[in-house]
Amino acid sequence: VSAPHVLTLAYHLLSESWPPPLGISESTLRSHLGLLQQRGYVGLTFGEAERRRRLGELPDRTVVITFDDGYASTLRAREILADYGYRGTVFVATDFVDSGEPFSWPGLELPSGSPSLSQLASLTWPECRALLESGWEIGSHTTEHGRLTDLEDEILRDHLERSRARIVEELGSCDTVAYPYGQADRRVAKAAAEAGYVAGCTCSARHDVDEPLRRPRINLSGSDTGVRLRVQLSPLTERVRRTELIRLAWILRRGRSWTPRDE
Ligand SMILES: [Zn+2]
């Protein structure tokens, strides 16, 4: 029996001025959502999809729309998703929610032309609560966005546990994690399970086993090549479904480069 395939998409910053790979414009996001809606994709949060997978109750075509880091613009993304009947999952870096400092970590490079740095502001806890109340899921993106595969065991555990504890404290529950930089090896996945997460997602290409703590995602704000994307979509899906998903992913990805950017 083949496992049902969930199309899980990863976005970051909704912005008219911040270029890819971090930024995506409203019109591009709308083109993605319109296509998904047109093709009959049912939107679930990441946690819901995991629960329904376990119950064997996944819709025939499921899309999980996720936003990493927790940019304040995710509130605007909520409005846009709602226009298409979708809800999302946002993975927040809790130290930044707590401090109110703009996001800053290795690899978060400022583009030329310097669009306003205020775009790197985090969601606040009241904003997270508002998202939750409108049907979104708030998951963890750890505390400070460290590269987990490089951290010593004890620090790794601390980042995973403390982040989850803060979200539980503020919002009542936290079942899922998106690993910073999309990276999790077996040690990281094991630590996440031990920290109480039920499911986790990477931005990796396909994984060989059916593993709740390392679900793959398609990073639509990233720079994956088409070849890598094909591989990512390939495992354990029937031929027709696979063809459909590959075609869809190609259209979504190409759509971004068709969209002129405001400067
Ligand atoms: Zn991130």
XYZ file of N, CA and C and ligand atoms in Angstrom:
790
model
N 0.858 -1.201 0.000
C 0.000 0.000 0.000
C 0.886 1.240 0.000
N 0.632 2.131 -0.940
C 1.470 3.321 -0.991
C 0.922 4.391 -0.063
N 1.841 5.123 0.572
C 1.427 6.185 1.488
C 0.853 7.342 0.683
N -0.166 7.996 1.212
C -0.702 9.156 0.504
C 0.328 10.274 0.488
N 0.308 11.018 -0.587
C 1.288 12.089 -0.710
C 0.648 13.410 -0.323
N 1.297 14.107 0.591
C 0.842 15.435 0.974
C 1.772 16.442 0.323
N 1.200 17.376 -0.420
C 1.993 18.437 -1.035
C 2.233 19.503 0.035
N 3.454 19.592 0.522
C 3.764 20.531 1.601
C 4.682 21.614 1.062
N 4.218 22.851 1.130
C 4.938 23.983 0.543
C 5.534 24.850 1.644
N 6.732 25.353 1.407
C 7.403 26.222 2.384
C 7.609 27.610 1.795
N 7.053 28.606 2.493
C 7.285 30.010 2.138
C 7.986 30.698 3.303
N 8.488 31.914 3.029
C 9.104 32.687 4.110
C 8.442 34.049 4.251
N 8.999 35.045 3.572
C 8.576 36.431 3.766
C 7.653 36.898 2.643
N 6.451 37.304 2.997
C 5.551 37.924 2.020
C 5.955 39.386 1.890
N 6.381 39.787 0.688
C 6.918 41.135 0.524
C 6.894 41.540 -0.939
N 6.597 42.814 -1.181
C 6.637 43.331 -2.558
C 8.042 43.802 -2.921
N 8.921 43.942 -1.955
C 10.230 44.540 -2.235
C 11.411 43.611 -1.947
N 11.182 42.576 -1.156
C 12.297 41.695 -0.809
C 12.397 40.599 -1.865
N 13.568 40.459 -2.485
C 13.660 39.496 -3.592
C 13.680 38.038 -3.106
N 13.413 37.096 -3.993
C 13.656 35.699 -3.692
C 15.146 35.498 -3.392
N 15.570 34.516 -2.665
C 14.745 33.379 -2.244
C 13.901 33.647 -0.995
N 14.119 34.740 -0.285
C 13.352 34.933 0.949
C 11.944 35.453 0.675
N 11.857 36.440 -0.211
C 10.587 37.123 -0.403
C 9.724 36.507 -1.486
N 8.415 36.624 -1.299
C 7.474 36.264 -2.353
C 6.401 37.348 -2.377
N 6.020 37.775 -3.575
C 5.039 38.857 -3.682
C 3.629 38.304 -3.538
N 2.724 39.212 -3.217
C 1.326 38.809 -3.067
C 0.782 38.196 -4.359
N 1.120 38.800 -5.495
C 0.544 38.287 -6.744
C 1.057 36.880 -7.051
N 2.312 36.625 -6.726
C 2.845 35.276 -6.961
C 2.191 34.264 -6.030
N 2.070 34.663 -4.763
C 1.405 33.764 -3.815
C -0.021 33.473 -4.277
N -0.718 34.514 -4.722
C -2.083 34.320 -5.207
C -2.129 33.369 -6.410
N -1.137 33.468 -7.272
C -1.143 32.573 -8.440
C -0.967 31.119 -7.995
N -0.132 30.900 -6.974
C 0.036 29.533 -6.451
C -1.282 29.017 -5.857
N -1.884 29.865 -5.029
C -3.089 29.435 -4.310
C -4.255 29.205 -5.280
N -4.333 30.066 -6.290
C -5.405 29.903 -7.264
C -5.295 28.579 -8.003
N -4.058 28.219 -8.307
C -3.827 26.962 -9.011
C -4.182 25.758 -8.135
N -3.779 25.829 -6.872
C -4.091 24.739 -5.942
C -5.604 24.588 -5.781
N -6.268 25.722 -5.632
C -7.721 25.711 -5.455
C -8.400 25.129 -6.689
N -7.941 25.577 -7.844
C -8.504 25.123 -9.102
C -8.347 23.613 -9.270
N -7.243 23.093 -8.760
C -6.996 21.651 -8.900
C -7.588 20.831 -7.764
N -8.342 21.477 -6.907
C -9.083 20.731 -5.898
C -8.296 20.329 -4.666
N -7.193 21.019 -4.401
C -6.416 20.681 -3.211
C -7.104 21.168 -1.943
N -7.206 20.268 -0.967
C -7.762 20.601 0.335
C -6.611 21.032 1.243
N -6.748 22.177 1.884
C -5.684 22.688 2.738
C -5.837 22.222 4.177
N -4.783 21.661 4.731
C -4.752 21.286 6.144
C -3.523 21.926 6.774
N -3.555 22.114 8.088
C -2.306 22.506 8.746
C -1.378 21.290 8.775
N -0.119 21.563 9.070
C 0.858 20.470 9.091
C 0.470 19.414 10.144
N 0.064 19.881 11.313
C -0.328 18.956 12.377
C -1.584 18.168 12.028
N -2.564 18.834 11.433
C -3.793 18.142 11.020
C -3.498 17.061 9.991
N -2.645 17.397 9.042
C -2.309 16.421 8.001
C -1.664 15.189 8.629
N -0.837 15.419 9.618
C -0.170 14.295 10.279
C -1.189 13.431 11.033
N -2.116 14.085 11.732
C -3.138 13.337 12.476
C -4.026 12.533 11.516
N -4.432 13.181 10.425
C -5.334 12.486 9.502
C -4.607 11.395 8.729
N -3.325 11.564 8.530
C -2.535 10.506 7.911
C -2.568 9.252 8.791
N -2.420 9.475 10.093
C -2.429 8.341 11.020
C -3.767 7.632 11.055
N -4.837 8.404 10.888
C -6.178 7.834 10.911
C -6.563 7.254 9.552
N -5.701 7.456 8.568
C -6.034 7.010 7.216
C -7.125 7.857 6.592
N -7.224 9.120 7.003
C -8.324 9.987 6.553
C -7.827 11.216 5.795
N -6.740 11.076 5.095
C -6.258 12.219 4.309
C -7.142 12.415 3.084
N -7.474 13.667 2.775
C -8.175 13.927 1.509
C -7.327 13.444 0.335
N -7.987 13.233 -0.772
C -7.316 12.716 -1.953
C -6.187 13.639 -2.394
N -6.446 14.941 -2.343
C -5.409 15.917 -2.676
C -5.258 16.873 -1.502
N -4.151 16.761 -0.815
C -3.928 17.574 0.375
C -2.756 18.512 0.147
N -2.940 19.783 0.475
C -1.821 20.712 0.485
C -1.658 21.271 1.891
N -0.410 21.332 2.335
C -0.064 21.972 3.599
C 0.798 23.187 3.261
N 0.316 24.368 3.624
C 1.017 25.608 3.278
C 1.704 26.138 4.534
N 3.021 26.211 4.489
C 3.762 26.610 5.696
C 4.585 27.872 5.446
N 4.783 28.614 6.526
C 5.616 29.815 6.495
C 6.672 29.678 7.592
N 7.918 29.818 7.232
C 9.006 29.685 8.199
C 9.419 31.032 8.784
N 9.974 30.993 9.949
C 10.586 32.115 10.669
C 9.569 32.926 11.471
N 8.414 33.210 10.895
C 7.398 33.971 11.633
C 7.452 35.459 11.385
N 7.628 35.876 10.139
C 7.622 37.299 9.792
C 6.255 37.903 10.097
N 6.280 39.176 10.500
C 5.021 39.870 10.797
C 4.088 39.839 9.585
N 4.652 39.784 8.381
C 3.830 39.766 7.163
C 2.989 38.501 7.047
N 3.228 37.528 7.907
C 2.417 36.313 7.874
C 0.949 36.641 8.167
N 0.715 37.734 8.891
C -0.672 38.160 9.141
C -1.373 38.515 7.832
N -0.640 39.163 6.952
C -1.198 39.499 5.636
C -1.389 38.219 4.806
N -0.456 37.290 4.937
C -0.583 36.009 4.233
C -1.864 35.289 4.657
N -2.209 35.430 5.931
C -3.455 34.801 6.398
C -4.656 35.300 5.591
N -4.710 36.615 5.355
C -5.837 37.189 4.610
C -5.869 36.637 3.187
N -4.695 36.540 2.604
C -4.618 36.068 1.216
C -5.035 34.598 1.132
N -4.499 33.772 2.033
C -4.882 32.354 2.043
C -6.385 32.202 2.239
N -6.945 33.028 3.120
C -8.376 32.930 3.425
C -9.223 33.190 2.182
N -8.745 34.039 1.299
C -9.482 34.306 0.053
C -9.656 33.036 -0.781
N -8.794 32.068 -0.578
C -8.848 30.820 -1.349
C -9.336 29.649 -0.487
N -9.750 29.956 0.728
C -10.247 28.906 1.611
C -9.151 28.103 2.293
N -7.935 28.653 2.341
C -6.826 27.919 2.956
C -6.400 28.543 4.281
N -5.867 27.684 5.124
C -5.215 28.112 6.364
C -3.779 27.619 6.316
N -2.930 28.214 7.093
C -1.531 27.835 7.030
C -0.972 27.411 8.372
N 0.310 27.094 8.323
C 1.082 26.778 9.523
C 2.284 27.707 9.531
N 2.511 28.381 10.642
C 3.690 29.232 10.730
C 4.612 28.685 11.819
N 5.897 28.607 11.483
C 6.895 28.097 12.425
C 7.714 29.274 12.947
N 7.598 29.550 14.245
C 8.206 30.754 14.809
C 9.486 30.436 15.593
N 10.427 31.379 15.525
C 11.670 31.301 16.314
C 11.422 32.077 17.610
N 11.225 31.346 18.688
C 10.596 31.927 19.885
C 11.436 33.004 20.577
N 12.761 32.935 20.486
C 13.562 33.989 21.114
C 13.242 35.359 20.513
N 12.940 35.377 19.208
C 12.641 36.642 18.534
C 11.217 37.110 18.842
N 10.304 36.160 19.025
C 8.951 36.539 19.443
C 9.034 37.177 20.831
N 9.877 36.602 21.675
C 10.023 37.123 23.036
C 10.716 38.483 23.068
N 11.764 38.647 22.277
C 12.589 39.864 22.390
C 12.063 41.014 21.543
N 11.350 40.694 20.471
C 10.918 41.744 19.560
C 12.033 42.260 18.662
N 13.219 41.652 18.758
C 14.337 42.043 17.877
C 14.060 41.538 16.457
N 14.525 42.274 15.438
C 14.378 41.760 14.067
C 15.207 40.487 13.883
N 14.751 39.644 12.988
C 15.468 38.394 12.732
C 16.891 38.679 12.280
N 17.800 37.852 12.769
C 19.195 37.966 12.374
C 19.883 36.642 12.638
N 20.392 36.040 11.576
C 21.157 34.798 11.720
C 22.002 34.588 10.475
N 23.023 33.765 10.582
C 23.883 33.526 9.422
C 23.063 33.008 8.243
N 23.253 33.621 7.104
C 22.532 33.189 5.915
C 21.346 34.086 5.602
N 20.930 34.889 6.557
C 19.839 35.846 6.300
C 20.479 37.119 5.769
N 20.721 37.121 4.469
C 21.483 38.220 3.888
C 20.586 39.344 3.406
N 21.056 40.552 3.608
C 20.295 41.705 3.151
C 20.531 41.895 1.661
N 19.463 42.037 0.900
C 19.611 42.213 -0.541
C 20.090 43.622 -0.870
N 20.599 43.784 -2.076
C 21.000 45.115 -2.505
C 19.750 45.969 -2.682
N 19.921 47.267 -2.522
C 18.764 48.147 -2.573
C 18.093 48.284 -1.221
N 18.503 47.437 -0.282
C 18.059 47.498 1.106
C 16.583 47.828 1.299
N 15.721 46.867 0.976
C 14.336 47.075 1.359
C 14.249 47.211 2.880
N 13.212 47.804 3.336
C 13.110 48.144 4.756
C 13.363 46.945 5.667
N 14.279 47.164 6.615
C 14.611 46.090 7.546
C 13.474 45.787 8.509
N 12.504 46.705 8.566
C 11.364 46.435 9.445
C 10.618 45.182 8.997
N 10.872 44.768 7.743
C 10.231 43.539 7.259
C 10.748 42.308 7.979
N 11.890 42.444 8.669
C 12.442 41.298 9.397
C 11.909 41.217 10.825
N 10.856 41.958 11.101
C 10.244 41.884 12.434
C 9.481 40.571 12.591
N 9.510 40.057 13.812
C 8.791 38.821 14.126
C 7.337 39.116 14.466
N 6.497 38.103 14.287
C 5.169 38.122 14.884
C 5.318 38.288 16.393
N 4.331 38.896 17.023
C 4.283 38.961 18.496
C 3.417 37.800 18.997
N 3.429 37.578 20.285
C 2.563 36.515 20.836
C 1.078 36.802 20.596
N 0.601 38.042 20.824
C -0.821 38.295 20.508
C -1.150 38.035 19.029
N -0.209 38.322 18.141
C -0.448 38.040 16.719
C -0.477 36.531 16.463
N 0.393 35.801 17.134
C 0.364 34.334 17.020
C -0.982 33.794 17.501
N -1.469 34.385 18.581
C -2.751 33.942 19.143
C -3.878 34.211 18.133
N -3.809 35.368 17.489
C -4.834 35.705 16.489
C -4.794 34.720 15.318
N -3.601 34.334 14.891
C -3.484 33.337 13.828
C -4.095 32.003 14.268
N -3.763 31.609 15.475
C -4.281 30.353 16.030
C -5.804 30.366 16.047
N -6.359 31.490 16.459
C -7.816 31.599 16.574
C -8.500 31.583 15.215
N -7.753 31.897 14.163
C -8.370 31.815 12.839
C -8.049 30.497 12.143
N -7.625 29.521 12.915
C -7.476 28.175 12.373
C -6.080 27.806 11.916
N -5.130 28.730 12.096
C -3.753 28.412 11.750
C -3.118 27.565 12.851
N -2.025 26.934 12.498
C -1.220 26.223 13.484
C 0.072 27.008 13.722
N 0.494 27.089 14.974
C 1.760 27.718 15.308
C 2.725 26.617 15.740
N 3.739 26.389 14.929
C 4.748 25.388 15.268
C 6.054 26.064 15.632
N 7.011 25.252 15.993
C 8.313 25.771 16.424
C 9.319 25.819 15.268
N 10.111 26.870 15.284
C 11.272 26.971 14.387
C 12.513 27.124 15.276
N 12.428 26.502 16.426
C 13.404 26.532 17.537
C 13.474 27.914 18.184
N 14.445 28.105 19.044
C 14.552 29.358 19.792
C 15.220 30.457 18.974
N 16.429 30.164 18.470
C 17.237 31.227 17.857
C 17.682 30.912 16.431
N 17.054 29.900 15.822
C 17.348 29.577 14.429
C 18.776 29.067 14.238
N 19.234 28.247 15.168
C 20.549 27.631 15.024
C 20.515 26.485 14.025
N 21.686 26.172 13.480
C 21.786 25.026 12.567
C 21.873 23.766 13.424
N 20.778 23.051 13.553
C 20.654 22.006 14.566
C 21.650 20.873 14.364
N 21.940 20.559 13.119
C 22.845 19.441 12.857
C 24.252 19.725 13.379
N 24.566 20.989 13.637
C 25.896 21.354 14.138
C 25.947 21.483 15.662
N 24.818 21.424 16.330
C 24.789 21.692 17.768
C 25.097 20.442 18.578
N 25.761 20.644 19.701
C 25.994 19.534 20.623
C 24.658 19.072 21.208
N 24.649 17.813 21.655
C 23.393 17.202 22.107
C 22.620 18.071 23.095
N 23.346 18.581 24.078
C 22.669 19.299 25.151
C 22.051 20.615 24.649
N 22.789 21.303 23.785
C 22.293 22.575 23.242
C 21.139 22.313 22.269
N 21.290 21.273 21.491
C 20.224 20.858 20.578
C 18.928 20.623 21.362
N 19.038 19.867 22.438
C 17.863 19.564 23.262
C 17.263 20.853 23.827
N 18.131 21.734 24.291
C 17.666 22.997 24.867
C 16.885 23.823 23.841
N 17.411 23.963 22.632
C 16.736 24.776 21.617
C 15.368 24.197 21.258
N 15.296 22.880 21.168
C 14.034 22.229 20.809
C 13.029 22.294 21.963
N 13.496 22.009 23.169
C 12.582 21.952 24.319
C 12.100 23.337 24.733
N 13.019 24.294 24.793
C 12.667 25.623 25.290
C 11.695 26.323 24.338
N 11.914 26.133 23.058
C 11.021 26.719 22.063
C 9.612 26.147 22.188
N 9.542 24.837 22.287
C 8.228 24.200 22.422
C 7.546 24.646 23.710
N 8.319 24.709 24.788
C 7.746 25.101 26.081
C 7.167 26.515 26.025
N 7.848 27.426 25.338
C 7.339 28.797 25.244
C 6.015 28.850 24.471
N 5.942 28.096 23.386
C 4.703 28.102 22.593
C 3.560 27.477 23.382
N 3.856 26.381 24.080
C 2.826 25.747 24.914
C 2.359 26.729 25.986
N 3.308 27.425 26.573
C 2.994 28.385 27.629
C 2.080 29.504 27.103
N 2.389 29.993 25.911
C 1.641 31.131 25.364
C 0.350 30.717 24.662
N 0.379 29.572 24.003
C -0.729 29.232 23.104
C -1.424 27.911 23.436
N -0.895 27.160 24.373
C -1.587 25.949 24.811
C -1.045 24.642 24.278
N -0.515 24.653 23.070
C 0.055 23.408 22.545
C 1.063 23.708 21.450
N 1.928 22.753 21.194
C 2.897 22.855 20.102
C 3.345 21.453 19.743
N 2.867 20.973 18.616
C 3.117 19.583 18.229
C 4.141 19.429 17.118
N 4.471 20.534 16.450
C 5.277 20.377 15.243
C 6.465 21.344 15.208
N 7.451 20.985 14.428
C 8.666 21.802 14.298
C 9.100 21.815 12.830
N 9.571 22.983 12.371
C 10.285 23.061 11.094
C 11.730 23.374 11.444
N 12.639 22.577 10.946
C 14.045 22.723 11.312
C 14.659 23.913 10.568
N 15.363 24.789 11.292
C 16.034 25.909 10.622
C 16.940 25.397 9.497
N 16.983 26.140 8.420
C 17.733 25.781 7.212
C 17.188 24.495 6.574
N 16.055 24.028 7.096
C 15.441 22.830 6.534
C 16.209 21.557 6.784
N 17.099 21.586 7.754
C 18.019 20.456 7.922
C 17.778 19.666 9.207
N 17.625 18.367 9.044
C 17.558 17.479 10.201
C 18.126 16.120 9.831
N 19.127 15.688 10.562
C 19.604 14.315 10.388
C 18.881 13.431 11.412
N 19.273 12.176 11.497
C 18.544 11.255 12.387
C 18.679 11.659 13.854
N 19.837 12.200 14.205
C 20.041 12.621 15.595
C 19.085 13.778 15.942
N 18.953 14.724 15.037
C 18.068 15.870 15.265
C 16.611 15.412 15.338
N 16.224 14.528 14.439
C 14.843 14.033 14.433
C 14.532 13.295 15.738
N 15.501 12.538 16.229
C 15.306 11.802 17.483
C 15.163 12.779 18.652
N 16.001 13.815 18.652
C 15.937 14.820 19.715
C 14.592 15.554 19.685
N 14.078 15.797 18.474
C 12.783 16.478 18.354
C 11.670 15.605 18.935
N 11.712 14.320 18.648
C 10.710 13.403 19.207
C 10.798 13.401 20.731
N 12.010 13.384 21.236
C 12.195 13.367 22.689
C 11.737 14.669 23.333
N 11.792 15.753 22.578
C 11.337 17.049 23.095
C 9.817 17.187 23.038
N 9.143 16.189 22.480
C 7.687 16.171 22.508
C 7.001 16.526 21.202
N 7.768 16.727 20.139
C 7.144 17.033 18.849
C 6.590 15.755 18.231
N 5.442 15.895 17.597
C 4.792 14.764 16.946
C 5.234 14.651 15.491
N 5.521 15.815 14.893
C 5.939 15.818 13.491
C 6.912 16.963 13.251
N 7.773 16.769 12.257
C 8.744 17.795 11.893
C 8.926 17.827 10.393
N 9.312 18.993 9.879
C 9.523 19.056 8.433
C 10.858 19.712 8.090
N 11.400 19.244 6.995
C 12.691 19.704 6.488
C 12.429 20.493 5.205
N 13.466 20.915 4.544
C 13.330 21.369 3.152
C 14.186 20.478 2.273
N 14.358 19.245 2.713
C 15.231 18.330 1.999
C 14.518 17.705 0.812
N 15.296 17.093 -0.005
C 14.764 16.226 -1.042
C 14.131 15.025 -0.342
N 13.704 14.081 -1.107
C 12.943 12.978 -0.537
C 13.695 12.270 0.581
N 12.919 11.697 1.479
C 13.485 10.850 2.523
C 13.105 9.416 2.199
N 13.980 8.503 2.531
C 13.770 7.124 2.109
C 12.711 6.395 2.909
N 12.485 6.844 4.125
C 11.511 6.148 4.949
C 10.354 7.073 5.284
N 9.255 6.470 5.682
C 8.070 7.220 6.071
C 8.280 7.657 7.524
N 8.669 8.888 7.698
C 9.175 9.316 9.000
C 8.500 10.635 9.422
N 7.615 10.602 10.419
C 6.872 11.815 10.800
C 7.761 12.986 11.211
N 8.925 12.698 11.776
C 9.787 13.788 12.226
C 10.673 14.338 11.117
N 10.570 13.760 9.921
C 11.330 14.315 8.794
C 10.489 14.281 7.531
N 9.406 15.043 7.553
C 8.578 15.156 6.356
C 9.232 16.131 5.386
N 9.250 15.795 4.117
C 9.850 16.703 3.126
C 8.912 17.868 2.800
N 9.482 18.956 2.361
C 8.682 20.092 1.861
C 9.296 20.605 0.568
N 8.466 21.248 -0.217
C 8.951 21.938 -1.413
C 9.154 23.395 -1.042
N 10.378 23.845 -1.117
C 10.697 25.212 -0.741
C 10.484 26.139 -1.933
N 9.335 26.787 -1.960
C 9.010 27.620 -3.117
C 9.655 28.995 -3.043
N 10.302 29.286 -1.948
C 11.054 30.529 -1.890
C 12.541 30.258 -2.086
N 12.896 29.040 -2.315
C 14.301 28.672 -2.372
C 14.822 28.565 -3.786
N 15.963 27.973 -3.905
C 16.602 27.917 -5.214
C 16.810 26.477 -5.661
N 15.909 25.607 -5.268
C 16.002 24.218 -5.728
C 15.928 24.154 -7.242
N 16.620 23.240 -7.784
C 16.523 23.057 -9.233
C 15.353 22.141 -9.543
N 14.933 22.157 -10.772
C 13.843 21.288 -11.165
C 14.160 19.827 -10.962
N 15.394 19.456 -11.185
C 15.787 18.059 -11.029
C 15.604 17.612 -9.590
N 16.024 18.457 -8.670
C 15.893 18.110 -7.264
C 14.411 18.003 -6.889
N 13.637 18.877 -7.466
C 12.208 18.882 -7.173
C 11.553 17.598 -7.641
N 11.925 17.114 -8.787
C 11.376 15.860 -9.292
C 11.658 14.725 -8.306
N 12.871 14.695 -7.806
C 13.247 13.642 -6.869
C 12.411 13.755 -5.603
N 12.242 14.988 -5.156
C 11.518 15.242 -3.928
C 10.083 14.742 -3.994
N 9.511 14.804 -5.142
C 8.106 14.456 -5.284
C 7.890 12.988 -5.614
N 8.956 12.238 -5.737
C 8.804 10.922 -6.356
C 8.376 9.754 -5.468
N 8.686 9.710 -4.154
C 8.541 8.419 -3.482
C 7.094 8.017 -3.226
N 6.852 6.755 -3.361
C 5.653 6.123 -2.834
C 4.352 6.700 -3.352
N 4.387 7.302 -4.483
C 3.130 7.810 -5.029
C 2.825 7.099 -6.324
N 1.556 6.943 -6.585
C 1.195 6.264 -7.815
C 1.546 7.151 -9.001
N 1.647 6.486 -10.126
C 2.191 7.155 -11.293
C 1.389 8.400 -11.698
N 0.114 8.290 -11.709
C -0.721 9.421 -12.127
C -0.536 10.595 -11.168
N -0.577 10.290 -9.888
C -0.429 11.324 -8.888
C 0.931 12.009 -9.009
N 1.929 11.211 -9.234
C 3.275 11.751 -9.317
C 3.383 12.732 -10.496
N 2.829 12.324 -11.609
C 2.878 13.184 -12.787
C 2.176 14.506 -12.501
N 1.024 14.400 -11.859
C 0.247 15.589 -11.518
C 1.049 16.523 -10.597
N 1.683 15.942 -9.598
C 2.420 16.764 -8.645
C 3.636 17.413 -9.281
N 4.318 16.655 -10.115
C 5.494 17.223 -10.774
C 5.083 18.379 -11.672
N 4.001 18.179 -12.396
C 3.530 19.248 -13.279
C 3.151 20.476 -12.456
N 2.438 20.230 -11.371
C 1.991 21.338 -10.529
C 3.181 22.092 -9.937
N 4.153 21.335 -9.422
C 5.315 21.980 -8.818
C 6.078 22.814 -9.846
N 6.139 22.304 -11.065
C 6.822 23.055 -12.125
C 6.097 24.357 -12.421
N 4.771 24.263 -12.495
C 3.994 25.459 -12.813
C 4.143 26.486 -11.691
N 4.052 26.002 -10.458
C 4.185 26.911 -9.318
C 5.541 27.612 -9.349
N 6.569 26.818 -9.588
C 7.905 27.362 -9.533
C 8.168 28.340 -10.687
N 7.695 27.968 -11.863
C 7.911 28.849 -13.006
C 7.123 30.134 -12.842
N 5.973 30.015 -12.185
C 5.124 31.190 -11.990
C 5.867 32.317 -11.321
N 6.790 31.976 -10.426
C 7.468 33.026 -9.685
C 8.341 33.868 -10.605
N 9.033 33.209 -11.521
C 9.947 33.971 -12.368
C 9.193 34.769 -13.431
N 7.934 34.417 -13.659
C 7.150 35.202 -14.607
C 6.700 36.532 -14.016
N 6.697 36.592 -12.706
C 6.111 37.758 -12.069
C 7.132 38.875 -11.965
N 6.856 40.038 -12.560
C 7.795 41.142 -12.439
C 7.846 41.633 -10.980
N 9.016 41.969 -10.539
C 9.165 42.452 -9.160
C 9.119 43.975 -9.132
N 8.434 44.487 -8.178
C 8.456 45.943 -7.973
C 9.799 46.328 -7.391
N 10.363 47.381 -7.894
C 11.665 47.819 -7.348
C 11.482 49.131 -6.617
Zn 14.129 29.703 8.922
